Coordinates of C-alpha atoms in Angstrom, one line a residue:
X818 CA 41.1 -22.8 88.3
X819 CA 42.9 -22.3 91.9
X820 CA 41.7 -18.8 93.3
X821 CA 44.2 -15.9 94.9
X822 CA 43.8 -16.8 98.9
X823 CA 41.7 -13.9 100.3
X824 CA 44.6 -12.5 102.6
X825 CA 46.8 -11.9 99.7
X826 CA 44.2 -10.7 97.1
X827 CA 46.1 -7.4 97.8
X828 CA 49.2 -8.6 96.7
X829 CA 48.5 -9.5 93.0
X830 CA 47.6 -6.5 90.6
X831 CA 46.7 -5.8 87.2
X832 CA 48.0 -3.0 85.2
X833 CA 44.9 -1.6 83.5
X834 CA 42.3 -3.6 85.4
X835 CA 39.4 -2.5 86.7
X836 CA 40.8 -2.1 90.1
X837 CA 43.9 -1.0 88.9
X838 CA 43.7 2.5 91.0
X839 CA 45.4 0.9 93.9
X840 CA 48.8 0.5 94.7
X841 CA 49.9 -3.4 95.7
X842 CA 50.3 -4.5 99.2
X843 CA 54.1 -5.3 100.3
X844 CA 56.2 -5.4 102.6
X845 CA 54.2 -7.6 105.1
X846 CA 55.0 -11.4 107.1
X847 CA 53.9 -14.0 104.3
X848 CA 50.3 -15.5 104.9
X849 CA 50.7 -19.1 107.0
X850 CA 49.9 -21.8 104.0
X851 CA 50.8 -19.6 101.5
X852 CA 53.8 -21.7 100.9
X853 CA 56.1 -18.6 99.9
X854 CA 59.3 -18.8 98.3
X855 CA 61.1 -16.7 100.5
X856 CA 63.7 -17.6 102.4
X857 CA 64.5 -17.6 106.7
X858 CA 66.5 -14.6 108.1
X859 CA 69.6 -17.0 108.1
X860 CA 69.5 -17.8 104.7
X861 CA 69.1 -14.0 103.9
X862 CA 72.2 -13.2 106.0
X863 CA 74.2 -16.2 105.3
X864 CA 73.8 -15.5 101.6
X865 CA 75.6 -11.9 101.5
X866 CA 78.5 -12.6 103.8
X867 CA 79.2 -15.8 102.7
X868 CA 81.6 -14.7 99.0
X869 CA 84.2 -13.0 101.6
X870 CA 86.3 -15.9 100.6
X871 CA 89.2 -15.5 103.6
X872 CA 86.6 -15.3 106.4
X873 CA 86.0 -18.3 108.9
X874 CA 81.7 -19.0 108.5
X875 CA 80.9 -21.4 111.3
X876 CA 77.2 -21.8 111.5
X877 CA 76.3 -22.2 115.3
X878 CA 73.2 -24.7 115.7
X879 CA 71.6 -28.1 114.3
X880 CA 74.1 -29.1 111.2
X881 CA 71.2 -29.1 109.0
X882 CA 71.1 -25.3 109.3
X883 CA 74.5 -25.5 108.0
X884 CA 74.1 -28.7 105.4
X885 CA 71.0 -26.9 103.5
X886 CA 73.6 -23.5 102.5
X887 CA 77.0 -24.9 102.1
X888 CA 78.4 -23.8 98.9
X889 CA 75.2 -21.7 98.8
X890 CA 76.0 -19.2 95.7
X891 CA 78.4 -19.9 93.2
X892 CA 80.6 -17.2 94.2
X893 CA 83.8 -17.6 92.5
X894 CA 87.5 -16.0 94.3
X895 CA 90.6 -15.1 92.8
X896 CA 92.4 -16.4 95.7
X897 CA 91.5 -18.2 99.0
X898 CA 88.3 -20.6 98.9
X899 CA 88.0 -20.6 102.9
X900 CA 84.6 -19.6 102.0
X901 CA 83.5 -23.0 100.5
X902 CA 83.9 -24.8 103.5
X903 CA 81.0 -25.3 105.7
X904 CA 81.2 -25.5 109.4
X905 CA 78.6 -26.2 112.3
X906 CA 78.6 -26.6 116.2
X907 CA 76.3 -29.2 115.3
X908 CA 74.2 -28.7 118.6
X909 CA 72.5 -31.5 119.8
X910 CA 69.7 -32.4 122.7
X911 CA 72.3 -31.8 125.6
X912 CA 73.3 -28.0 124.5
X913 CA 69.8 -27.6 123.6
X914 CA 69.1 -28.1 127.8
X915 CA 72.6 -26.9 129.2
X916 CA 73.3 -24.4 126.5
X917 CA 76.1 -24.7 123.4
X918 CA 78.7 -21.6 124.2
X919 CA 81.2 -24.1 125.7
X920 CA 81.0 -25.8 122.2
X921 CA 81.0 -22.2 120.2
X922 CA 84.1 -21.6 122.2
X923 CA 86.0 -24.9 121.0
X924 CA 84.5 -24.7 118.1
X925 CA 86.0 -21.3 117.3
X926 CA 89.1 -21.8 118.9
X927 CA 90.1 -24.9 116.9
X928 CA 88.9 -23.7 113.3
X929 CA 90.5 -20.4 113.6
X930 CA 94.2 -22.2 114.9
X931 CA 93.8 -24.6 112.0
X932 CA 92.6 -22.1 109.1
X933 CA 94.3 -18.9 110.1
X934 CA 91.3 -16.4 108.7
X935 CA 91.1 -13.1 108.8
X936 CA 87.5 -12.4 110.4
X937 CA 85.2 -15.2 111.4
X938 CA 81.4 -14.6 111.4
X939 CA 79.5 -16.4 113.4
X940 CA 75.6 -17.0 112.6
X941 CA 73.1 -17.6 115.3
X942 CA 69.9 -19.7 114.1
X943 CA 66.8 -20.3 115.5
X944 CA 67.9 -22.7 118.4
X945 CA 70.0 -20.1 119.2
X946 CA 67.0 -17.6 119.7
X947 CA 65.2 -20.1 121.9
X948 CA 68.5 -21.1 124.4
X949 CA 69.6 -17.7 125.0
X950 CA 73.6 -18.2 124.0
X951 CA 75.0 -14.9 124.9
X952 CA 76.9 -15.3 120.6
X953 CA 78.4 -11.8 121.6
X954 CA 80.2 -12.5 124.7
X955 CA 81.5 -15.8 123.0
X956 CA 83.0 -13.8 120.1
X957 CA 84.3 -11.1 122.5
X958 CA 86.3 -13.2 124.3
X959 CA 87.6 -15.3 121.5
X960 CA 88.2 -11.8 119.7
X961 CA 90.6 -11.1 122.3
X962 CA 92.3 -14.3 122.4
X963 CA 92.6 -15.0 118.9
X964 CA 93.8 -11.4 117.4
X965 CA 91.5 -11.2 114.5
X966 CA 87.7 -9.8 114.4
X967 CA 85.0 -12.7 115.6
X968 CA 81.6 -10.9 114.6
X969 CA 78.2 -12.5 115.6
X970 CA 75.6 -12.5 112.9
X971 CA 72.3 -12.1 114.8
X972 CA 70.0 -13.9 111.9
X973 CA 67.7 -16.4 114.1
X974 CA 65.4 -17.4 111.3
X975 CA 62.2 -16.9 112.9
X976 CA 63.1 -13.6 113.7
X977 CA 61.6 -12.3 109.9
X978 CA 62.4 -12.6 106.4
X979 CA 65.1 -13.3 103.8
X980 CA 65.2 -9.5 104.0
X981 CA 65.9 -8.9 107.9
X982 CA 68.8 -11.4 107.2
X983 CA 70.3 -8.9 104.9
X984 CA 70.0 -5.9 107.8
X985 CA 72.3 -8.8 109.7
X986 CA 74.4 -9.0 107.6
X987 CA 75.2 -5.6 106.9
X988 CA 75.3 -4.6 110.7
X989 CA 78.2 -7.4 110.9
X990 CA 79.7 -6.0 107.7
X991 CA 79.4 -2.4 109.5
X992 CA 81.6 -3.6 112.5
X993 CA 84.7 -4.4 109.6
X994 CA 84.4 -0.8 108.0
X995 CA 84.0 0.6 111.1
X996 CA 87.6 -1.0 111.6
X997 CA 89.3 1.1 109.3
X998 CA 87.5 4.0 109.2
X999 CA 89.0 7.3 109.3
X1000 CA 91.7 7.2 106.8
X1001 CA 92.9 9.7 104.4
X1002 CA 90.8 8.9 101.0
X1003 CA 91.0 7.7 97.1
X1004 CA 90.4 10.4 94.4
X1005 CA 88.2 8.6 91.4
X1006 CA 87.3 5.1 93.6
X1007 CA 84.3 3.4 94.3
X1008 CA 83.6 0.2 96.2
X1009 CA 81.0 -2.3 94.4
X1010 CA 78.2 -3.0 97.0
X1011 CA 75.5 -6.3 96.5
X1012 CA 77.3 -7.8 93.7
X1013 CA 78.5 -11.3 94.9
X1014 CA 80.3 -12.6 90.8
X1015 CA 78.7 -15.3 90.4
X1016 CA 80.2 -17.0 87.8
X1017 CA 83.0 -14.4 88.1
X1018 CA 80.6 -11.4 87.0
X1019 CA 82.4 -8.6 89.6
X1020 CA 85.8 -9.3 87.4
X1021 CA 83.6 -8.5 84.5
X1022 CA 82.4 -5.2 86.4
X1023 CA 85.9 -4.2 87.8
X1024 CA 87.2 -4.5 84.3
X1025 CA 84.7 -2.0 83.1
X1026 CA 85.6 0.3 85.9
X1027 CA 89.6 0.2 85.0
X1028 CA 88.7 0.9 81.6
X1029 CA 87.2 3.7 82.8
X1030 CA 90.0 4.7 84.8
X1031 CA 88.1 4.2 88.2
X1032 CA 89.8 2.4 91.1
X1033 CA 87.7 -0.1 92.6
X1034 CA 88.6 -0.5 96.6
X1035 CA 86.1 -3.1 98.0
X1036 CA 83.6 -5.6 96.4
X1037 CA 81.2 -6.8 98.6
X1038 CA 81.1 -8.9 99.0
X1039 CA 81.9 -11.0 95.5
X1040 CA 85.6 -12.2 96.0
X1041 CA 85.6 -10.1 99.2
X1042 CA 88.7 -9.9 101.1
X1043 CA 88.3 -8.7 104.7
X1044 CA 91.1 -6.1 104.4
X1045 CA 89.5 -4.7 101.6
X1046 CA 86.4 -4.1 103.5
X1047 CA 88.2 -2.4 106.1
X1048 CA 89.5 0.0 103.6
X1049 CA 86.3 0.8 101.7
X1050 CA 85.5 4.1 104.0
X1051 CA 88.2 5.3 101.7
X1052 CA 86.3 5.2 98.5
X1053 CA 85.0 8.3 96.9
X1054 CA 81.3 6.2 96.1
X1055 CA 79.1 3.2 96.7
X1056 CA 78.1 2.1 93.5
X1057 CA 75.1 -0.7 94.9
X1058 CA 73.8 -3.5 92.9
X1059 CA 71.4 -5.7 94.9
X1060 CA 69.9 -2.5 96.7
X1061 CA 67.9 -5.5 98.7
X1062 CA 70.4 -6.7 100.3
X1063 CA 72.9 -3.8 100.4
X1064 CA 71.3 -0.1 100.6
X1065 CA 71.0 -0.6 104.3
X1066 CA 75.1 -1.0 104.3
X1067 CA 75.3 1.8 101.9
X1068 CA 73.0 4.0 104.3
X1069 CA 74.9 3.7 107.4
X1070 CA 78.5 4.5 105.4
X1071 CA 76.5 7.5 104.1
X1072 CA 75.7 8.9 108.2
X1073 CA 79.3 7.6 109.3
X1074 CA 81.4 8.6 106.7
X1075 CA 79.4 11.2 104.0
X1076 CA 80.2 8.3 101.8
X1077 CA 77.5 8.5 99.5
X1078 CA 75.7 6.0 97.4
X1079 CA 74.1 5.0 93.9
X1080 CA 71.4 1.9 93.1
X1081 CA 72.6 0.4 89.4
X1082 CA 72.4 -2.4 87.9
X1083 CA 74.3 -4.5 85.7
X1084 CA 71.7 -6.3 83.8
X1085 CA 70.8 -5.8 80.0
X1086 CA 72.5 -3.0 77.6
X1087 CA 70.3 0.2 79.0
X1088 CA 70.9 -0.3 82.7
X1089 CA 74.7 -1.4 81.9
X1090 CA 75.6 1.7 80.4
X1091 CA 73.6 3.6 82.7
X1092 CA 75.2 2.5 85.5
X1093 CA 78.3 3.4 84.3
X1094 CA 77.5 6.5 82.9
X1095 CA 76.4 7.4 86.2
X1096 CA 79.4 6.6 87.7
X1097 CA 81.2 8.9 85.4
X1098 CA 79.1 11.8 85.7
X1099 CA 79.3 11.0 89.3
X1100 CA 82.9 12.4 89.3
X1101 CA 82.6 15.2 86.9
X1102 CA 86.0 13.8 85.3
X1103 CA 86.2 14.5 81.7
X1104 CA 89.3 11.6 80.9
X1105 CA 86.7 9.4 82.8
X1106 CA 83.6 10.4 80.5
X1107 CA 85.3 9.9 77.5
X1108 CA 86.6 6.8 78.7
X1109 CA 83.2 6.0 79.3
X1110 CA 81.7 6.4 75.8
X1111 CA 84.6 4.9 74.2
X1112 CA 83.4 1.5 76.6
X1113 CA 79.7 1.7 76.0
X1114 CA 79.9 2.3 72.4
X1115 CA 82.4 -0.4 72.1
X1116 CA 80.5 -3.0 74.0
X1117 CA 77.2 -1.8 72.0
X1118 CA 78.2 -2.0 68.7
X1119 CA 80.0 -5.4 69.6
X1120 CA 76.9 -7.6 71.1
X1121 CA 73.8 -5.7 69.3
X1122 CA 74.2 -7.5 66.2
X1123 CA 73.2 -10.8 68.1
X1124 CA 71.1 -9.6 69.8
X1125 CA 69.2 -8.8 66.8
X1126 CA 69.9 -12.0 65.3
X1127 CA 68.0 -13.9 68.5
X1128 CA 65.0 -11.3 68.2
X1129 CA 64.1 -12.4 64.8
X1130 CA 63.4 -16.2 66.3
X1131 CA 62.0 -15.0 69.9
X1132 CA 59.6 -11.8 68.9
X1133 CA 55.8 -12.5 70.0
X1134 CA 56.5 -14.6 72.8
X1135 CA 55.7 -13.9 76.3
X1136 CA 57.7 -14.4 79.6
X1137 CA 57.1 -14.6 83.3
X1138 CA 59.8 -13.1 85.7
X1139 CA 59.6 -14.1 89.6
X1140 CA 62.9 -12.9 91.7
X1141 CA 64.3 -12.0 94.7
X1142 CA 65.1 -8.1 94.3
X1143 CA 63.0 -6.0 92.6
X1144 CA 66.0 -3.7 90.6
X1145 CA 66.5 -7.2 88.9
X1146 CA 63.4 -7.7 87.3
X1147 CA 63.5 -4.0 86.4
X1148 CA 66.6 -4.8 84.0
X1149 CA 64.7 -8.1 82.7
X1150 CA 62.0 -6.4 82.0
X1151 CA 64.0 -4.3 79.9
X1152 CA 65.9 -7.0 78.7
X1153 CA 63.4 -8.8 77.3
X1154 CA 62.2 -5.9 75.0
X1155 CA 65.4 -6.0 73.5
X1156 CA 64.6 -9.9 72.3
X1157 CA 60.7 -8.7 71.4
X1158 CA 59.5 -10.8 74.4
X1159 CA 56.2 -9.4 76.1
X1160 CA 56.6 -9.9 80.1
X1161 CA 53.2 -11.4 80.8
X1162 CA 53.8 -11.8 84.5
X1163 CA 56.4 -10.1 86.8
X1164 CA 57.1 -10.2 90.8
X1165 CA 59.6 -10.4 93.5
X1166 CA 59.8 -11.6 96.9
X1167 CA 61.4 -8.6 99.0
X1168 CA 59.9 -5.2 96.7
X1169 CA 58.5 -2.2 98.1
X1170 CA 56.3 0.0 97.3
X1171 CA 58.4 2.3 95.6
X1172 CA 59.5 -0.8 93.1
X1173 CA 56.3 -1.9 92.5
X1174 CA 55.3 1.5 91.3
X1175 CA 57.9 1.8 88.6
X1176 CA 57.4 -1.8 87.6
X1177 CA 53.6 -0.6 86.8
X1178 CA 55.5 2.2 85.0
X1179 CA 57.5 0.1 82.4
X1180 CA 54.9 -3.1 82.2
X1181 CA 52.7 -3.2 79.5
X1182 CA 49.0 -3.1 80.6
X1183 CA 47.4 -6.6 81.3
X1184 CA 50.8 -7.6 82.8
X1185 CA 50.2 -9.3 86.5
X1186 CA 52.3 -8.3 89.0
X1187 CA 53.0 -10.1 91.8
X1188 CA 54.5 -9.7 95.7
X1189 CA 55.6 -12.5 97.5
X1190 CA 53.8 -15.2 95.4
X1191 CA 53.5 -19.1 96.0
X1192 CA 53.9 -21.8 93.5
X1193 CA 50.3 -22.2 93.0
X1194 CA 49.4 -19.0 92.2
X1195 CA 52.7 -18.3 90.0
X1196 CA 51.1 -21.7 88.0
X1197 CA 47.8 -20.4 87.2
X1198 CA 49.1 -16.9 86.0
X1199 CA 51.3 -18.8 83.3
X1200 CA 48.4 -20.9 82.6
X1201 CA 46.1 -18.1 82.1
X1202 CA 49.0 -16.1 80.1
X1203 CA 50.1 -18.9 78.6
X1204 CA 54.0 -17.9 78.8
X1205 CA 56.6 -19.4 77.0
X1206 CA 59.3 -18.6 79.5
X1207 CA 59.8 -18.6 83.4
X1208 CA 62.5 -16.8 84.8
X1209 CA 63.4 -17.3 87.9
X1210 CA 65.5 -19.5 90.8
X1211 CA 66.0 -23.2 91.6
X1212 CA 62.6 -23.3 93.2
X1213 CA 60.9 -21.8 90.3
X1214 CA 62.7 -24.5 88.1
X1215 CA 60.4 -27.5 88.6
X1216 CA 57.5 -25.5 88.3
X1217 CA 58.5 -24.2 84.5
X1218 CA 59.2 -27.8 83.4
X1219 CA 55.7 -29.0 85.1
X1220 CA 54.0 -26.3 83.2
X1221 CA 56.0 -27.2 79.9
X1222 CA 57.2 -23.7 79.6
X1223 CA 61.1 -22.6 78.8
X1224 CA 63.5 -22.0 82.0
X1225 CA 66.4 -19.3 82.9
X1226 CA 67.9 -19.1 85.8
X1227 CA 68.8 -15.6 87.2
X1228 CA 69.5 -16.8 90.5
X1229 CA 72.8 -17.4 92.7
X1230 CA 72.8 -20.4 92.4
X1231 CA 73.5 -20.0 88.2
X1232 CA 77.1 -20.8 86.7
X1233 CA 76.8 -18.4 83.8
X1234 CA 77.8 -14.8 84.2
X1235 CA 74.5 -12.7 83.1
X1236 CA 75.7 -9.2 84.0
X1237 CA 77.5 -6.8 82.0
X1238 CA 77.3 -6.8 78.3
X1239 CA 78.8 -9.8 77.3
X1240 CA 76.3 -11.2 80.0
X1241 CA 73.3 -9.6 77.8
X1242 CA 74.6 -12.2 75.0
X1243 CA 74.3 -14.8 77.5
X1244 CA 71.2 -14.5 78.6
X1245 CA 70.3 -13.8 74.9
X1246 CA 71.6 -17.1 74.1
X1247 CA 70.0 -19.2 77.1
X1248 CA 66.6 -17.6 76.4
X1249 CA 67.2 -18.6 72.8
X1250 CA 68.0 -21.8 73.4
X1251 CA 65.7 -23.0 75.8
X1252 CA 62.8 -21.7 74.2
X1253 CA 63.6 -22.9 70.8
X1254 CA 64.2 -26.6 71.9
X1255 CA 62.1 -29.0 70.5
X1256 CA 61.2 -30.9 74.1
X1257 CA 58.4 -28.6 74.9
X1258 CA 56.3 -30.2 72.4
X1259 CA 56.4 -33.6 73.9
X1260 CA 55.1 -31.9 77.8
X1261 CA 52.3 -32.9 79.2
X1262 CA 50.7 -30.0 80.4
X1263 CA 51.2 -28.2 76.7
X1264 CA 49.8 -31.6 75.2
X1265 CA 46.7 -31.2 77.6
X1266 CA 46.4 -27.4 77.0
X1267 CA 46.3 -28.0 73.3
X1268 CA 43.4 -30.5 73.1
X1269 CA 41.5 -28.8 75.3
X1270 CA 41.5 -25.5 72.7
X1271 CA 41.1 -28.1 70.2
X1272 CA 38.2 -29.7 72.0
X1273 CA 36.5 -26.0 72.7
X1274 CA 36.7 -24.9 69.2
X1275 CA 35.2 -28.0 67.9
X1276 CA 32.3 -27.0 70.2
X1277 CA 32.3 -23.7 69.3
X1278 CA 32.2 -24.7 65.6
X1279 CA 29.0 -27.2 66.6
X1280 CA 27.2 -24.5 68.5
X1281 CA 27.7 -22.0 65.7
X1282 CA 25.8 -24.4 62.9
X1283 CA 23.4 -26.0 64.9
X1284 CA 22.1 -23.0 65.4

């Protein structure tokens, strides 16, 4: 059996073992050879401003910076698809002596005459860090020229994590509010931070919210329009979804404007209702209350019959949960429950110690959890669990069909819209359906696994009457 490397012993725990006293280590650089999942600073950055569908995204370094996260979420827009395009200054060995902001410059200056958007971000990566391009100057001057915002994205990748990427791209989403700030309010409005509708879940969300009778001004940034970010200092509330990526947005609103700010989430019937319960009581409207039940209690009584329906084939069996953002695998956690699954195993790449602590809170004891884990380690917790689903990204994908176990993919890179209450019945449906499928039988680490029980209780059996 592969053992835990000794650095990162610290970042495993058991709820209800022995050394269970202790709170997990998090929070901390990932150990060289650990082969972690996370992701560079410019992926983490690139990944939150990229749904703001009329903005200009030109990636400034090597093209494969830009290659690897082109079309990087499947962010869906009502309107202009600018956002789906994926441009580079392709720096080669002569910027990499003589510098690249004489290619930045034409680089800018041509894309922004031929797409007409209405911001461009520009993202430095690590060549950029190395060189010394003076990004802000570049964008200054263009800025000036041009008309329209040119914002530098400071997210060279060796600067950090995944996470530090999100703090740059919320300090570039800062300079857009920061735009419009100072404008006369909206009674009963909210803007939706750190949900980016994939698979056109913020148009599920919004509709809630008009239900409701609650006027959403901003999304960001799913189908985010740059206009509407400069607006969203208007709104009465930040209602935040991926609190990973956007509380640090949400925070500096909060000192700038006294804009303040709630942490919900959209997945699985408790935390859906929730969430917009807590919008409600958030305004102390009682139109918007009443609204409010009429929705929940609509949507509840609609799905839970399903739901139901799925439990009765999926109770008794155990799943493994390994995300990004730890408010996620709160809701699957909860989610699960609802199907009678058991969460064997449950971590995230970016939690702290605050999440981690209320994960012990709603796991069952014996259930693993897990910071910043690598594919090895993630194999031989399913093996010693022996889960029957994975849920997780598209690197975690391989290693649930390698270990014969079911798949779903909560990611952004996922085409089915999981959030909200009709998203419960997805997810219900997908867990359903890959578990249930036949093909796990013929895998050959399930095949192996089975004759080796077989094998030990046929020596157990021999050892029992030979003696």
């Amino acid at each position: 059996m592969i053992e835990i490397l000794k650095d990162r012993k610290k970042q495993v725990f058991q709820k209800g073992a022995e050394t269970g006293d202790r709170g997990i280590v998090c929070e901390k650089a990932s150990l060289a050879g650990s082969v972690s999942q996370r992701a560079c600073v410019f992926c983490g950055s690139r990944v939150v401003l990229y749904p703001i569908a009329d903005a200009l995204h030109l990636v400034h370094g090597p093209v494969g910076c830009a290659a690897y996260t082109w079309d990087i979420r499947g962010s869906l827009s009502s309107g202009p698809e600018l956002h789906r395009l994926s441009f580079s200054t392709d720096l080669r060995e002569k910027e990499v002596i003589f510098g690249g902001e004489k290619k930045l410059y034409a680089a800018l200056t041509e894309l922004i005459k031929a797409y007409a958007p209405k911001a461009a971000f520009v993202y430095a990566t690590c060549i950029i860090g190395l060189i010394g391009d003076d990004v802000q100057a570049v964008c200054k001057k263009v800025q000036a020229e041009q008309g329209i915002p040119v914002i530098p994205v400071h997210s060279e990748g060796f600067r950090g994590t995944k996470k530090d990427g999100y703090k740059a791209a919320c300090e570039a989403l800062f300079r857009l509010v920061v735009e419009g700030g100072g404008q006369p309010g909206f009674p009963l409005s909210i803007n939706i931070l750190g949900d980016f509708n994939l698979a056109g879940e913020t148009w599920m969300i919004k509709e809630y919210y008009r239900q409701m009778g609650i006027k959403v001004v901003s999304c960001i940034t799913g189908d985010g329009r740059v206009d509407e970010i400069r607006e969203s200092s208007r709104a009465g509330l930040n209602v935040v979804q991926c609190s990973g990526s956007m509380t640090q947005l949400a925070k500096m609103m909060e000192e700038t404007y006294g804009l303040p700010f709630k942490r919900v989430s959209y997945f699985g019937i408790e935390d859906t209702a929730e969430a917009l319960y807590s919008v409600a009581r958030h305004f102390d409207d009682l139109q918007v209350m009443r609204k409010t039940e009429e929705l929940v209690r609509s949507e509840v009584n609609r799905i839970y019959p399903e739901v139901q329906h799925y439990r009765k084939a999926l109770e008794g069996k155990k799943a493994a949960i390994y995300v990004g953002g730890s408010f996620k695998a709160f809701s699957l956690v909860k989610a699960l429950r609802h199907l009678g699954i058991q969460t064997a195993i449950v971590g995230s790449q970016t939690g702290n110690p605050e999440d981690y602590e209320y994960l012990k809170e709603i796991c069952d004891a014996g259930t693993i959890i897990v910071d910043d884990t690598n594919p090895l380690e993630l194999s031989r917790f399913m093996m010693e669990k022996d889960v029957d689903l994975l849920i997780g990204g598209v690197k975690e994908r391989p290693i649930a069909y390698k270990m014969g176990a079911a798949f779903c993919d909560h990611n952004h890179e996922r085409k089915t819209a999981l959030a909200g209450f009709e998203g419960m019945l997805n997810f219900c449906r997908e867990v359903y359906a890959s578990i249930m499928s036949p093909v796990w039988q013929f895998s050959p680490a399930r095949q192996r696994r089975a004759t080796m029980e077989q094998t030990f209780s046929e020596e157990i059996t021999k050892a029992m009457f030979s003696t």
